[in-house]
Structures are given as structure tokens and as C-alpha cells.
mmCIF file of N, CA and C in Angstrom:
data_model
loop_
_atom_site.group_PDB
_atom_site.id
_atom_site.type_symbol
_atom_site.label_atom_id
_atom_site.label_comp_id
_atom_site.label_asym_id
_atom_site.label_seq_id
_atom_site.Cartn_x
_atom_site.Cartn_y
_atom_site.Cartn_z
ATOM 1 N N MET A 1131 -49.051 13.034 185.121
ATOM 2 C CA MET A 1131 -48.125 13.976 184.417
ATOM 3 C C MET A 1131 -48.498 15.394 184.567
ATOM 4 N N MET A 1132 -47.678 16.146 185.021
ATOM 5 C CA MET A 1132 -48.006 17.653 185.348
ATOM 6 C C MET A 1132 -48.085 18.385 183.960
ATOM 7 N N LYS A 1133 -49.091 19.190 183.790
ATOM 8 C CA LYS A 1133 -49.264 20.108 182.561
ATOM 9 C C LYS A 1133 -49.177 21.468 183.010
ATOM 10 N N ASN A 1134 -48.642 22.232 182.137
ATOM 11 C CA ASN A 1134 -48.312 23.687 182.291
ATOM 12 C C ASN A 1134 -49.502 24.433 181.627
ATOM 13 N N ILE A 1135 -50.300 25.120 182.497
ATOM 14 C CA ILE A 1135 -51.443 25.974 181.905
ATOM 15 C C ILE A 1135 -50.998 27.417 182.072
ATOM 16 N N GLY A 1136 -50.861 28.111 180.901
ATOM 17 C CA GLY A 1136 -50.670 29.547 180.976
ATOM 18 C C GLY A 1136 -51.871 30.418 180.962
ATOM 19 N N ILE A 1137 -51.876 31.318 181.802
ATOM 20 C CA ILE A 1137 -52.986 32.319 181.811
ATOM 21 C C ILE A 1137 -52.427 33.624 181.451
ATOM 22 N N ILE A 1138 -52.811 34.253 180.268
ATOM 23 C CA ILE A 1138 -52.372 35.490 179.859
ATOM 24 C C ILE A 1138 -53.508 36.479 180.295
ATOM 25 N N GLY A 1139 -53.034 37.526 181.004
ATOM 26 C CA GLY A 1139 -54.092 38.465 181.568
ATOM 27 C C GLY A 1139 -54.416 38.077 183.043
ATOM 28 N N ALA A 1140 -53.469 37.443 183.708
ATOM 29 C CA ALA A 1140 -53.738 36.849 184.977
ATOM 30 C C ALA A 1140 -54.190 37.918 186.159
ATOM 31 N N THR A 1141 -53.813 39.187 185.812
ATOM 32 C CA THR A 1141 -54.222 40.211 186.753
ATOM 33 C C THR A 1141 -55.618 40.905 186.484
ATOM 34 N N GLY A 1142 -56.183 40.545 185.360
ATOM 35 C CA GLY A 1142 -57.457 41.220 184.940
ATOM 36 C C GLY A 1142 -58.618 40.516 185.766
ATOM 37 N N GLN A 1143 -59.830 40.912 185.586
ATOM 38 C CA GLN A 1143 -60.954 40.491 186.408
ATOM 39 C C GLN A 1143 -61.191 38.962 186.141
ATOM 40 N N ILE A 1144 -61.214 38.505 184.892
ATOM 41 C CA ILE A 1144 -61.420 37.112 184.622
ATOM 42 C C ILE A 1144 -60.155 36.380 184.964
ATOM 43 N N GLY A 1145 -59.011 36.775 184.636
ATOM 44 C CA GLY A 1145 -57.740 36.157 184.820
ATOM 45 C C GLY A 1145 -57.482 35.852 186.344
ATOM 46 N N ARG A 1146 -57.799 36.760 187.167
ATOM 47 C CA ARG A 1146 -57.690 36.605 188.674
ATOM 48 C C ARG A 1146 -58.561 35.557 189.189
ATOM 49 N N ILE A 1147 -59.778 35.471 188.696
ATOM 50 C CA ILE A 1147 -60.845 34.358 189.069
ATOM 51 C C ILE A 1147 -60.223 32.948 188.616
ATOM 52 N N LEU A 1148 -59.700 32.867 187.298
ATOM 53 C CA LEU A 1148 -59.293 31.683 186.825
ATOM 54 C C LEU A 1148 -57.998 31.233 187.581
ATOM 55 N N LEU A 1149 -57.180 32.234 187.892
ATOM 56 C CA LEU A 1149 -55.900 31.872 188.686
ATOM 57 C C LEU A 1149 -56.308 31.290 189.986
ATOM 58 N N GLU A 1150 -57.271 31.890 190.668
ATOM 59 C CA GLU A 1150 -57.587 31.414 192.044
ATOM 60 C C GLU A 1150 -58.273 30.099 192.055
ATOM 61 N N ILE A 1151 -59.074 29.769 191.015
ATOM 62 C CA ILE A 1151 -59.716 28.496 190.896
ATOM 63 C C ILE A 1151 -58.681 27.439 190.591
ATOM 64 N N SER A 1152 -57.710 27.804 189.689
ATOM 65 C CA SER A 1152 -56.791 26.789 189.180
ATOM 66 C C SER A 1152 -55.748 26.473 190.251
ATOM 67 N N MET A 1153 -55.625 27.273 191.134
ATOM 68 C CA MET A 1153 -54.514 26.900 192.235
ATOM 69 C C MET A 1153 -54.897 25.688 193.070
ATOM 70 N N ASP A 1154 -56.257 25.273 193.007
ATOM 71 C CA ASP A 1154 -56.683 24.095 193.777
ATOM 72 C C ASP A 1154 -56.677 22.808 192.960
ATOM 73 N N LEU A 1155 -56.344 22.993 191.647
ATOM 74 C CA LEU A 1155 -56.276 21.747 190.755
ATOM 75 C C LEU A 1155 -55.123 20.929 190.908
ATOM 76 N N GLN A 1156 -55.214 19.666 190.758
ATOM 77 C CA GLN A 1156 -54.104 18.746 190.740
ATOM 78 C C GLN A 1156 -53.381 18.549 189.479
ATOM 79 N N ASN A 1157 -52.151 18.209 189.512
ATOM 80 C CA ASN A 1157 -51.390 17.787 188.324
ATOM 81 C C ASN A 1157 -51.169 18.983 187.369
ATOM 82 N N ILE A 1158 -51.307 20.164 187.762
ATOM 83 C CA ILE A 1158 -51.082 21.251 186.884
ATOM 84 C C ILE A 1158 -50.212 22.272 187.452
ATOM 85 N N LYS A 1159 -49.344 22.924 186.614
ATOM 86 C CA LYS A 1159 -48.685 24.066 187.099
ATOM 87 C C LYS A 1159 -49.243 25.313 186.304
ATOM 88 N N ILE A 1160 -49.455 26.351 187.028
ATOM 89 C CA ILE A 1160 -50.018 27.544 186.519
ATOM 90 C C ILE A 1160 -48.802 28.434 186.105
ATOM 91 N N ILE A 1161 -48.820 28.955 184.916
ATOM 92 C CA ILE A 1161 -47.810 30.029 184.517
ATOM 93 C C ILE A 1161 -48.664 31.288 184.327
ATOM 94 N N ALA A 1162 -48.724 32.152 185.320
ATOM 95 C CA ALA A 1162 -49.443 33.312 185.427
ATOM 96 C C ALA A 1162 -48.711 34.487 184.633
ATOM 97 N N GLY A 1163 -49.209 35.007 183.511
ATOM 98 C CA GLY A 1163 -48.657 36.040 182.830
ATOM 99 C C GLY A 1163 -49.441 37.379 182.898
ATOM 100 N N SER A 1164 -48.702 38.368 183.080
ATOM 101 C CA SER A 1164 -49.190 39.721 183.104
ATOM 102 C C SER A 1164 -48.089 40.697 182.846
ATOM 103 N N ARG A 1165 -48.606 41.974 182.386
ATOM 104 C CA ARG A 1165 -47.617 43.080 182.224
ATOM 105 C C ARG A 1165 -47.230 43.501 183.614
ATOM 106 N N ASN A 1166 -47.993 43.452 184.568
ATOM 107 C CA ASN A 1166 -47.791 43.902 185.870
ATOM 108 C C ASN A 1166 -47.738 42.815 186.872
ATOM 109 N N ILE A 1167 -46.564 42.075 187.046
ATOM 110 C CA ILE A 1167 -46.544 40.926 187.899
ATOM 111 C C ILE A 1167 -46.490 41.170 189.300
ATOM 112 N N GLU A 1168 -46.366 42.454 189.741
ATOM 113 C CA GLU A 1168 -46.380 42.898 191.256
ATOM 114 C C GLU A 1168 -47.768 42.589 191.699
ATOM 115 N N LYS A 1169 -48.792 42.744 190.910
ATOM 116 C CA LYS A 1169 -50.218 42.496 191.345
ATOM 117 C C LYS A 1169 -50.366 40.997 191.743
ATOM 118 N N ILE A 1170 -49.687 40.158 191.035
ATOM 119 C CA ILE A 1170 -49.754 38.663 191.338
ATOM 120 C C ILE A 1170 -48.832 38.333 192.537
ATOM 121 N N LYS A 1171 -47.726 38.992 192.563
ATOM 122 C CA LYS A 1171 -46.721 38.782 193.685
ATOM 123 C C LYS A 1171 -47.210 39.159 194.952
ATOM 124 N N SER A 1172 -48.084 40.278 195.057
ATOM 125 C CA SER A 1172 -48.649 40.684 196.243
ATOM 126 C C SER A 1172 -49.507 39.560 196.887
ATOM 127 N N LYS A 1173 -50.009 38.629 196.193
ATOM 128 C CA LYS A 1173 -50.890 37.625 196.731
ATOM 129 C C LYS A 1173 -50.267 36.186 196.740
ATOM 130 N N TYR A 1174 -49.414 36.010 195.672
ATOM 131 C CA TYR A 1174 -48.769 34.688 195.439
ATOM 132 C C TYR A 1174 -47.289 34.770 195.284
ATOM 133 N N SER A 1175 -46.623 33.678 195.471
ATOM 134 C CA SER A 1175 -45.181 33.650 195.083
ATOM 135 C C SER A 1175 -44.868 32.439 194.262
ATOM 136 N N ASN A 1176 -43.774 32.491 193.482
ATOM 137 C CA ASN A 1176 -43.463 31.354 192.690
ATOM 138 C C ASN A 1176 -43.335 30.168 193.456
ATOM 139 N N SER A 1177 -43.771 28.986 193.083
ATOM 140 C CA SER A 1177 -43.744 27.750 193.767
ATOM 141 C C SER A 1177 -43.630 26.609 192.713
ATOM 142 N N ASP A 1178 -43.789 25.398 193.220
ATOM 143 C CA ASP A 1178 -43.933 24.209 192.270
ATOM 144 C C ASP A 1178 -45.214 24.309 191.495
ATOM 145 N N LYS A 1179 -46.171 24.932 192.110
ATOM 146 C CA LYS A 1179 -47.514 25.104 191.506
ATOM 147 C C LYS A 1179 -47.733 26.338 190.652
ATOM 148 N N LEU A 1180 -46.909 27.377 190.770
ATOM 149 C CA LEU A 1180 -47.095 28.527 190.188
ATOM 150 C C LEU A 1180 -45.884 29.243 189.741
ATOM 151 N N GLU A 1181 -45.781 29.713 188.538
ATOM 152 C CA GLU A 1181 -44.649 30.418 188.047
ATOM 153 C C GLU A 1181 -45.216 31.810 187.523
ATOM 154 N N ILE A 1182 -44.605 32.847 188.007
ATOM 155 C CA ILE A 1182 -45.189 34.165 187.649
ATOM 156 C C ILE A 1182 -44.247 34.828 186.592
ATOM 157 N N VAL A 1183 -44.756 35.208 185.382
ATOM 158 C CA VAL A 1183 -43.982 35.556 184.252
ATOM 159 C C VAL A 1183 -44.519 36.989 183.764
ATOM 160 N N LYS A 1184 -43.591 37.928 183.527
ATOM 161 C CA LYS A 1184 -43.951 39.159 182.935
ATOM 162 C C LYS A 1184 -44.077 38.940 181.394
ATOM 163 N N VAL A 1185 -45.262 39.226 180.945
ATOM 164 C CA VAL A 1185 -45.515 39.125 179.431
ATOM 165 C C VAL A 1185 -46.394 40.217 179.020
ATOM 166 N N ASN A 1186 -45.881 40.959 178.006
ATOM 167 C CA ASN A 1186 -46.610 41.919 177.296
ATOM 168 C C ASN A 1186 -46.970 41.339 175.958
ATOM 169 N N VAL A 1187 -48.310 41.188 175.650
ATOM 170 C CA VAL A 1187 -48.707 40.495 174.472
ATOM 171 C C VAL A 1187 -48.198 41.180 173.109
ATOM 172 N N TYR A 1188 -47.947 42.608 173.354
ATOM 173 C CA TYR A 1188 -47.401 43.283 172.075
ATOM 174 C C TYR A 1188 -45.949 43.096 171.891
ATOM 175 N N ASN A 1189 -45.225 42.424 172.901
ATOM 176 C CA ASN A 1189 -43.823 42.108 172.757
ATOM 177 C C ASN A 1189 -43.647 40.712 172.326
ATOM 178 N N GLU A 1190 -43.429 40.585 171.013
ATOM 179 C CA GLU A 1190 -43.384 39.156 170.397
ATOM 180 C C GLU A 1190 -42.366 38.231 171.057
ATOM 181 N N LYS A 1191 -41.275 38.687 171.383
ATOM 182 C CA LYS A 1191 -40.306 37.833 172.126
ATOM 183 C C LYS A 1191 -40.826 37.348 173.410
ATOM 184 N N GLN A 1192 -41.344 38.272 174.166
ATOM 185 C CA GLN A 1192 -41.953 37.816 175.523
ATOM 186 C C GLN A 1192 -43.076 36.773 175.240
ATOM 187 N N LEU A 1193 -43.996 37.129 174.320
ATOM 188 C CA LEU A 1193 -45.058 36.221 174.037
ATOM 189 C C LEU A 1193 -44.628 34.873 173.628
ATOM 190 N N HIS A 1194 -43.655 34.774 172.671
ATOM 191 C CA HIS A 1194 -43.094 33.486 172.303
ATOM 192 C C HIS A 1194 -42.556 32.705 173.360
ATOM 193 N N SER A 1195 -41.806 33.404 174.191
ATOM 194 C CA SER A 1195 -41.180 32.781 175.506
ATOM 195 C C SER A 1195 -42.283 32.139 176.338
ATOM 196 N N PHE A 1196 -43.308 32.921 176.562
ATOM 197 C CA PHE A 1196 -44.407 32.572 177.458
ATOM 198 C C PHE A 1196 -45.132 31.363 176.892
ATOM 199 N N VAL A 1197 -45.520 31.333 175.664
ATOM 200 C CA VAL A 1197 -46.173 30.267 175.012
ATOM 201 C C VAL A 1197 -45.420 29.037 175.070
ATOM 202 N N SER A 1198 -44.062 29.249 174.841
ATOM 203 C CA SER A 1198 -43.273 27.960 174.812
ATOM 204 C C SER A 1198 -43.183 27.213 176.074
ATOM 205 N N LYS A 1199 -43.551 27.768 177.234
ATOM 206 C CA LYS A 1199 -43.460 27.150 178.394
ATOM 207 C C LYS A 1199 -44.827 26.348 178.780
ATOM 208 N N CYS A 1200 -45.841 26.536 177.902
ATOM 209 C CA CYS A 1200 -47.175 26.051 178.191
ATOM 210 C C CYS A 1200 -47.460 24.906 177.291
ATOM 211 N N ASP A 1201 -48.457 24.023 177.893
ATOM 212 C CA ASP A 1201 -49.216 22.981 177.229
ATOM 213 C C ASP A 1201 -50.511 23.498 176.743
ATOM 214 N N LEU A 1202 -50.994 24.521 177.378
ATOM 215 C CA LEU A 1202 -52.314 25.116 177.214
ATOM 216 C C LEU A 1202 -52.198 26.631 177.536
ATOM 217 N N VAL A 1203 -52.626 27.474 176.678
ATOM 218 C CA VAL A 1203 -52.697 28.923 176.991
ATOM 219 C C VAL A 1203 -54.220 29.308 177.121
ATOM 220 N N VAL A 1204 -54.496 30.035 178.127
ATOM 221 C CA VAL A 1204 -55.895 30.654 178.265
ATOM 222 C C VAL A 1204 -55.766 32.102 178.166
ATOM 223 N N ASN A 1205 -56.387 32.668 177.111
ATOM 224 C CA ASN A 1205 -56.337 34.166 177.005
ATOM 225 C C ASN A 1205 -57.370 34.805 177.823
ATOM 226 N N CYS A 1206 -56.922 35.580 178.760
ATOM 227 C CA CYS A 1206 -57.886 36.429 179.525
ATOM 228 C C CYS A 1206 -57.552 37.873 179.455
ATOM 229 N N SER A 1207 -56.714 38.211 178.398
ATOM 230 C CA SER A 1207 -56.264 39.525 178.184
ATOM 231 C C SER A 1207 -57.308 40.390 177.437
ATOM 232 N N SER A 1208 -57.107 41.718 177.526
ATOM 233 C CA SER A 1208 -57.966 42.619 176.811
ATOM 234 C C SER A 1208 -57.145 43.734 176.238
ATOM 235 N N PRO A 1209 -57.551 44.371 175.193
ATOM 236 C CA PRO A 1209 -58.832 44.142 174.465
ATOM 237 C C PRO A 1209 -58.675 42.984 173.563
ATOM 238 N N ALA A 1210 -59.616 42.115 173.689
ATOM 239 C CA ALA A 1210 -59.533 40.849 172.866
ATOM 240 C C ALA A 1210 -59.702 41.131 171.410
ATOM 241 N N SER A 1211 -60.186 42.203 171.072
ATOM 242 C CA SER A 1211 -60.372 42.478 169.551
ATOM 243 C C SER A 1211 -58.952 42.585 169.017
ATOM 244 N N GLU A 1212 -58.003 43.089 169.782
ATOM 245 C CA GLU A 1212 -56.595 43.377 169.316
ATOM 246 C C GLU A 1212 -55.710 42.140 169.538
ATOM 247 N N LEU A 1213 -56.019 41.400 170.713
ATOM 248 C CA LEU A 1213 -55.010 40.445 171.169
ATOM 249 C C LEU A 1213 -55.226 38.909 170.759
ATOM 250 N N SER A 1214 -56.487 38.499 170.605
ATOM 251 C CA SER A 1214 -56.868 37.168 170.534
ATOM 252 C C SER A 1214 -56.147 36.532 169.322
ATOM 253 N N VAL A 1215 -56.084 37.134 168.168
ATOM 254 C CA VAL A 1215 -55.489 36.568 166.892
ATOM 255 C C VAL A 1215 -54.051 36.475 167.065
ATOM 256 N N ILE A 1216 -53.429 37.643 167.639
ATOM 257 C CA ILE A 1216 -52.017 37.553 167.888
ATOM 258 C C ILE A 1216 -51.604 36.420 168.717
ATOM 259 N N ILE A 1217 -52.285 36.149 169.784
ATOM 260 C CA ILE A 1217 -51.942 35.029 170.724
ATOM 261 C C ILE A 1217 -52.202 33.728 169.995
ATOM 262 N N ALA A 1218 -53.298 33.572 169.237
ATOM 263 C CA ALA A 1218 -53.716 32.379 168.534
ATOM 264 C C ALA A 1218 -52.636 31.987 167.502
ATOM 265 N N LYS A 1219 -52.185 33.001 166.803
ATOM 266 C CA LYS A 1219 -51.163 32.664 165.794
ATOM 267 C C LYS A 1219 -49.823 32.117 166.343
ATOM 268 N N ILE A 1220 -49.365 32.530 167.526
ATOM 269 C CA ILE A 1220 -48.230 32.009 168.158
ATOM 270 C C ILE A 1220 -48.474 30.636 168.739
ATOM 271 N N CYS A 1221 -49.693 30.483 169.269
ATOM 272 C CA CYS A 1221 -49.965 29.093 169.773
ATOM 273 C C CYS A 1221 -50.083 28.081 168.628
ATOM 274 N N ILE A 1222 -50.488 28.469 167.510
ATOM 275 C CA ILE A 1222 -50.486 27.590 166.325
ATOM 276 C C ILE A 1222 -49.095 27.244 165.992
ATOM 277 N N GLU A 1223 -48.268 28.283 165.905
ATOM 278 C CA GLU A 1223 -46.888 28.091 165.501
ATOM 279 C C GLU A 1223 -46.197 27.228 166.424
ATOM 280 N N LYS A 1224 -46.467 27.283 167.688
ATOM 281 C CA LYS A 1224 -45.752 26.491 168.792
ATOM 282 C C LYS A 1224 -46.457 25.223 168.941
ATOM 283 N N LYS A 1225 -47.689 24.984 168.357
ATOM 284 C CA LYS A 1225 -48.459 23.778 168.648
ATOM 285 C C LYS A 1225 -48.804 23.571 170.056
ATOM 286 N N VAL A 1226 -49.358 24.764 170.581
ATOM 287 C CA VAL A 1226 -49.810 24.767 172.029
ATOM 288 C C VAL A 1226 -51.282 24.961 171.940
ATOM 289 N N ASP A 1227 -52.077 24.191 172.753
ATOM 290 C CA ASP A 1227 -53.529 24.276 172.886
ATOM 291 C C ASP A 1227 -53.814 25.725 173.344
ATOM 292 N N PHE A 1228 -55.034 26.247 172.887
ATOM 293 C CA PHE A 1228 -55.458 27.695 173.111
ATOM 294 C C PHE A 1228 -56.880 27.720 173.356
ATOM 295 N N ILE A 1229 -57.233 28.386 174.421
ATOM 296 C CA ILE A 1229 -58.696 28.810 174.742
ATOM 297 C C ILE A 1229 -58.662 30.260 174.874
ATOM 298 N N ASP A 1230 -59.622 30.829 174.218
ATOM 299 C CA ASP A 1230 -59.951 32.302 174.297
ATOM 300 C C ASP A 1230 -61.315 32.381 174.916
ATOM 301 N N LEU A 1231 -61.371 33.184 176.011
ATOM 302 C CA LEU A 1231 -62.653 33.244 176.716
ATOM 303 C C LEU A 1231 -63.564 34.401 176.228
ATOM 304 N N SER A 1232 -63.022 35.333 175.285
ATOM 305 C CA SER A 1232 -63.712 36.351 174.951
ATOM 306 C C SER A 1232 -64.870 36.181 173.983
ATOM 307 N N GLY A 1233 -64.770 35.214 173.128
ATOM 308 C CA GLY A 1233 -65.771 35.015 171.965
ATOM 309 C C GLY A 1233 -65.610 36.135 170.954
ATOM 310 N N ASP A 1234 -64.378 36.654 170.806
ATOM 311 C CA ASP A 1234 -64.074 37.690 169.921
ATOM 312 C C ASP A 1234 -64.456 37.424 168.461
ATOM 313 N N MET A 1235 -65.085 38.268 167.788
ATOM 314 C CA MET A 1235 -65.501 38.109 166.401
ATOM 315 C C MET A 1235 -64.405 38.113 165.417
ATOM 316 N N ASP A 1236 -63.194 38.857 165.744
ATOM 317 C CA ASP A 1236 -62.066 38.911 164.887
ATOM 318 C C ASP A 1236 -61.374 37.485 164.933
ATOM 319 N N LEU A 1237 -61.299 36.830 166.051
ATOM 320 C CA LEU A 1237 -60.743 35.552 166.116
ATOM 321 C C LEU A 1237 -61.674 34.477 165.430
ATOM 322 N N ARG A 1238 -62.881 34.750 165.540
ATOM 323 C CA ARG A 1238 -63.925 33.797 164.853
ATOM 324 C C ARG A 1238 -63.675 33.995 163.388
ATOM 325 N N GLU A 1239 -63.577 35.123 162.900
ATOM 326 C CA GLU A 1239 -63.454 35.367 161.437
ATOM 327 C C GLU A 1239 -62.061 34.788 161.027
ATOM 328 N N TYR A 1240 -61.053 34.918 161.816
ATOM 329 C CA TYR A 1240 -59.748 34.427 161.440
ATOM 330 C C TYR A 1240 -59.747 32.899 161.283
ATOM 331 N N ALA A 1241 -60.592 32.313 162.287
ATOM 332 C CA ALA A 1241 -60.603 30.876 162.294
ATOM 333 C C ALA A 1241 -61.404 30.351 161.067
ATOM 334 N N ILE A 1242 -62.442 31.092 160.701
ATOM 335 C CA ILE A 1242 -63.143 30.769 159.549
ATOM 336 C C ILE A 1242 -62.427 30.800 158.318
ATOM 337 N N ASN A 1243 -61.632 31.850 158.115
ATOM 338 C CA ASN A 1243 -61.107 32.284 156.862
ATOM 339 C C ASN A 1243 -59.643 31.739 156.640
ATOM 340 N N ASN A 1244 -58.922 31.202 157.707
ATOM 341 C CA ASN A 1244 -57.537 30.684 157.660
ATOM 342 C C ASN A 1244 -57.566 29.178 157.678
ATOM 343 N N LYS A 1245 -57.084 28.739 156.468
ATOM 344 C CA LYS A 1245 -57.029 27.268 156.419
ATOM 345 C C LYS A 1245 -56.016 26.626 157.437
ATOM 346 N N GLY A 1246 -54.950 27.234 157.711
ATOM 347 C CA GLY A 1246 -53.962 26.795 158.664
ATOM 348 C C GLY A 1246 -54.544 26.705 160.110
ATOM 349 N N PHE A 1247 -55.376 27.769 160.394
ATOM 350 C CA PHE A 1247 -56.001 27.643 161.710
ATOM 351 C C PHE A 1247 -57.014 26.620 161.861
ATOM 352 N N ARG A 1248 -57.818 26.457 160.679
ATOM 353 C CA ARG A 1248 -58.929 25.476 160.627
ATOM 354 C C ARG A 1248 -58.267 24.121 160.729
ATOM 355 N N LYS A 1249 -57.206 23.863 160.062
ATOM 356 C CA LYS A 1249 -56.504 22.530 160.075
ATOM 357 C C LYS A 1249 -56.015 22.210 161.548
ATOM 358 N N CYS A 1250 -55.388 23.186 162.187
ATOM 359 C CA CYS A 1250 -55.000 23.016 163.607
ATOM 360 C C CYS A 1250 -56.181 22.741 164.493
ATOM 361 N N PHE A 1251 -57.303 23.435 164.288
ATOM 362 C CA PHE A 1251 -58.437 23.300 164.971
ATOM 363 C C PHE A 1251 -59.003 21.855 164.897
ATOM 364 N N GLN A 1252 -59.038 21.427 163.540
ATOM 365 C CA GLN A 1252 -59.560 20.115 163.374
ATOM 366 C C GLN A 1252 -58.623 18.910 163.914
ATOM 367 N N GLU A 1253 -57.365 19.312 164.047
ATOM 368 C CA GLU A 1253 -56.428 18.251 164.650
ATOM 369 C C GLU A 1253 -56.230 18.435 166.224
ATOM 370 N N LYS A 1254 -57.057 19.291 166.747
ATOM 371 C CA LYS A 1254 -57.195 19.500 168.215
ATOM 372 C C LYS A 1254 -55.929 20.113 168.668
ATOM 373 N N VAL A 1255 -55.142 20.817 167.916
ATOM 374 C CA VAL A 1255 -53.966 21.417 168.275
ATOM 375 C C VAL A 1255 -54.354 22.838 168.965
ATOM 376 N N VAL A 1256 -55.480 23.390 168.488
ATOM 377 C CA VAL A 1256 -55.955 24.599 169.059
ATOM 378 C C VAL A 1256 -57.425 24.492 169.569
ATOM 379 N N TRP A 1257 -57.683 24.842 170.729
ATOM 380 C CA TRP A 1257 -59.058 24.851 171.257
ATOM 381 C C TRP A 1257 -59.535 26.264 171.141
ATOM 382 N N TYR A 1258 -60.748 26.415 170.627
ATOM 383 C CA TYR A 1258 -61.416 27.698 170.544
ATOM 384 C C TYR A 1258 -62.904 27.555 170.981
ATOM 385 N N PHE A 1259 -63.198 28.274 172.054
ATOM 386 C CA PHE A 1259 -64.574 28.281 172.540
ATOM 387 C C PHE A 1259 -65.173 29.617 172.213
ATOM 388 N N TYR A 1260 -66.298 29.641 171.510
ATOM 389 C CA TYR A 1260 -67.036 30.797 171.203
ATOM 390 C C TYR A 1260 -68.307 30.920 172.035
ATOM 391 N N PHE A 1261 -68.338 31.820 172.951
ATOM 392 C CA PHE A 1261 -69.472 32.051 173.825
ATOM 393 C C PHE A 1261 -70.485 33.106 173.251
ATOM 394 N N PHE A 1262 -71.669 32.828 173.172
ATOM 395 C CA PHE A 1262 -72.735 33.741 172.782
ATOM 396 C C PHE A 1262 -73.151 34.646 173.833
#
């Protein structure tokens, strides 16, 4: 069964590497999200394996639309201190799995202090990896 993996910040340093690695994986479709999709389109084009989507994390409508297409969202956007919690909240609302690569303290504090977030985490609705 094909899974849709969304990468937010797909044109950033980490997002580009994750996109490149992910293109070789089987049974997944990558939904590459960025404010500047021309950077992605210069190297890739839409296909059965890749969908390129313009998404500005500060635009709630675009972010909701992006997350709705995904089974898993990987946040590679920055600044993480501003964006991680915004993205996590929408993933919780949409019941979409979430990985944040930043190890951001604001997201960690939100996870510790928010019962709804903790409940989702315990039910494996949200994945959160904290790297030291």
C-alpha cells in the first residue's frame, strides 16, 4: 500500500537531502512542500512518485491542505522555534503522523504541557523525535 510522506521545507538543506534519499524508497509517494517550488521543479517534476506543492507554513489554509494529503509529515522547515508547534497542532487535528527533525525546545515543552498532544503521542498518532 502506497503511503504519502510530506516533507515541509523540501528546499532547505536537510529537506533536500531527505527528498533525495526518499526518491529511492518503494511504496511511498513524496509530497514535497516549499514556499519556493521552482527550486524543486528545477531538479524534479511531478510524477507518480512525487507531488510538488507550494506551502507557506504561516498560511493556515495552505498548511491544512498540505497536511491533509499526507500519512506522515516530516518537518524540515525553519526557524523551528516558530514553526514546529504550528505544524504539530495541525497534524494532531488531522490525525497525521509527525516527525520533527529539529529537536526544538518549544515543541518539547508543548508536548510535555499539552494533554491532547501527550494523548496523541501515546496513541502513536504523532511521532516526535528529540535529538540531543
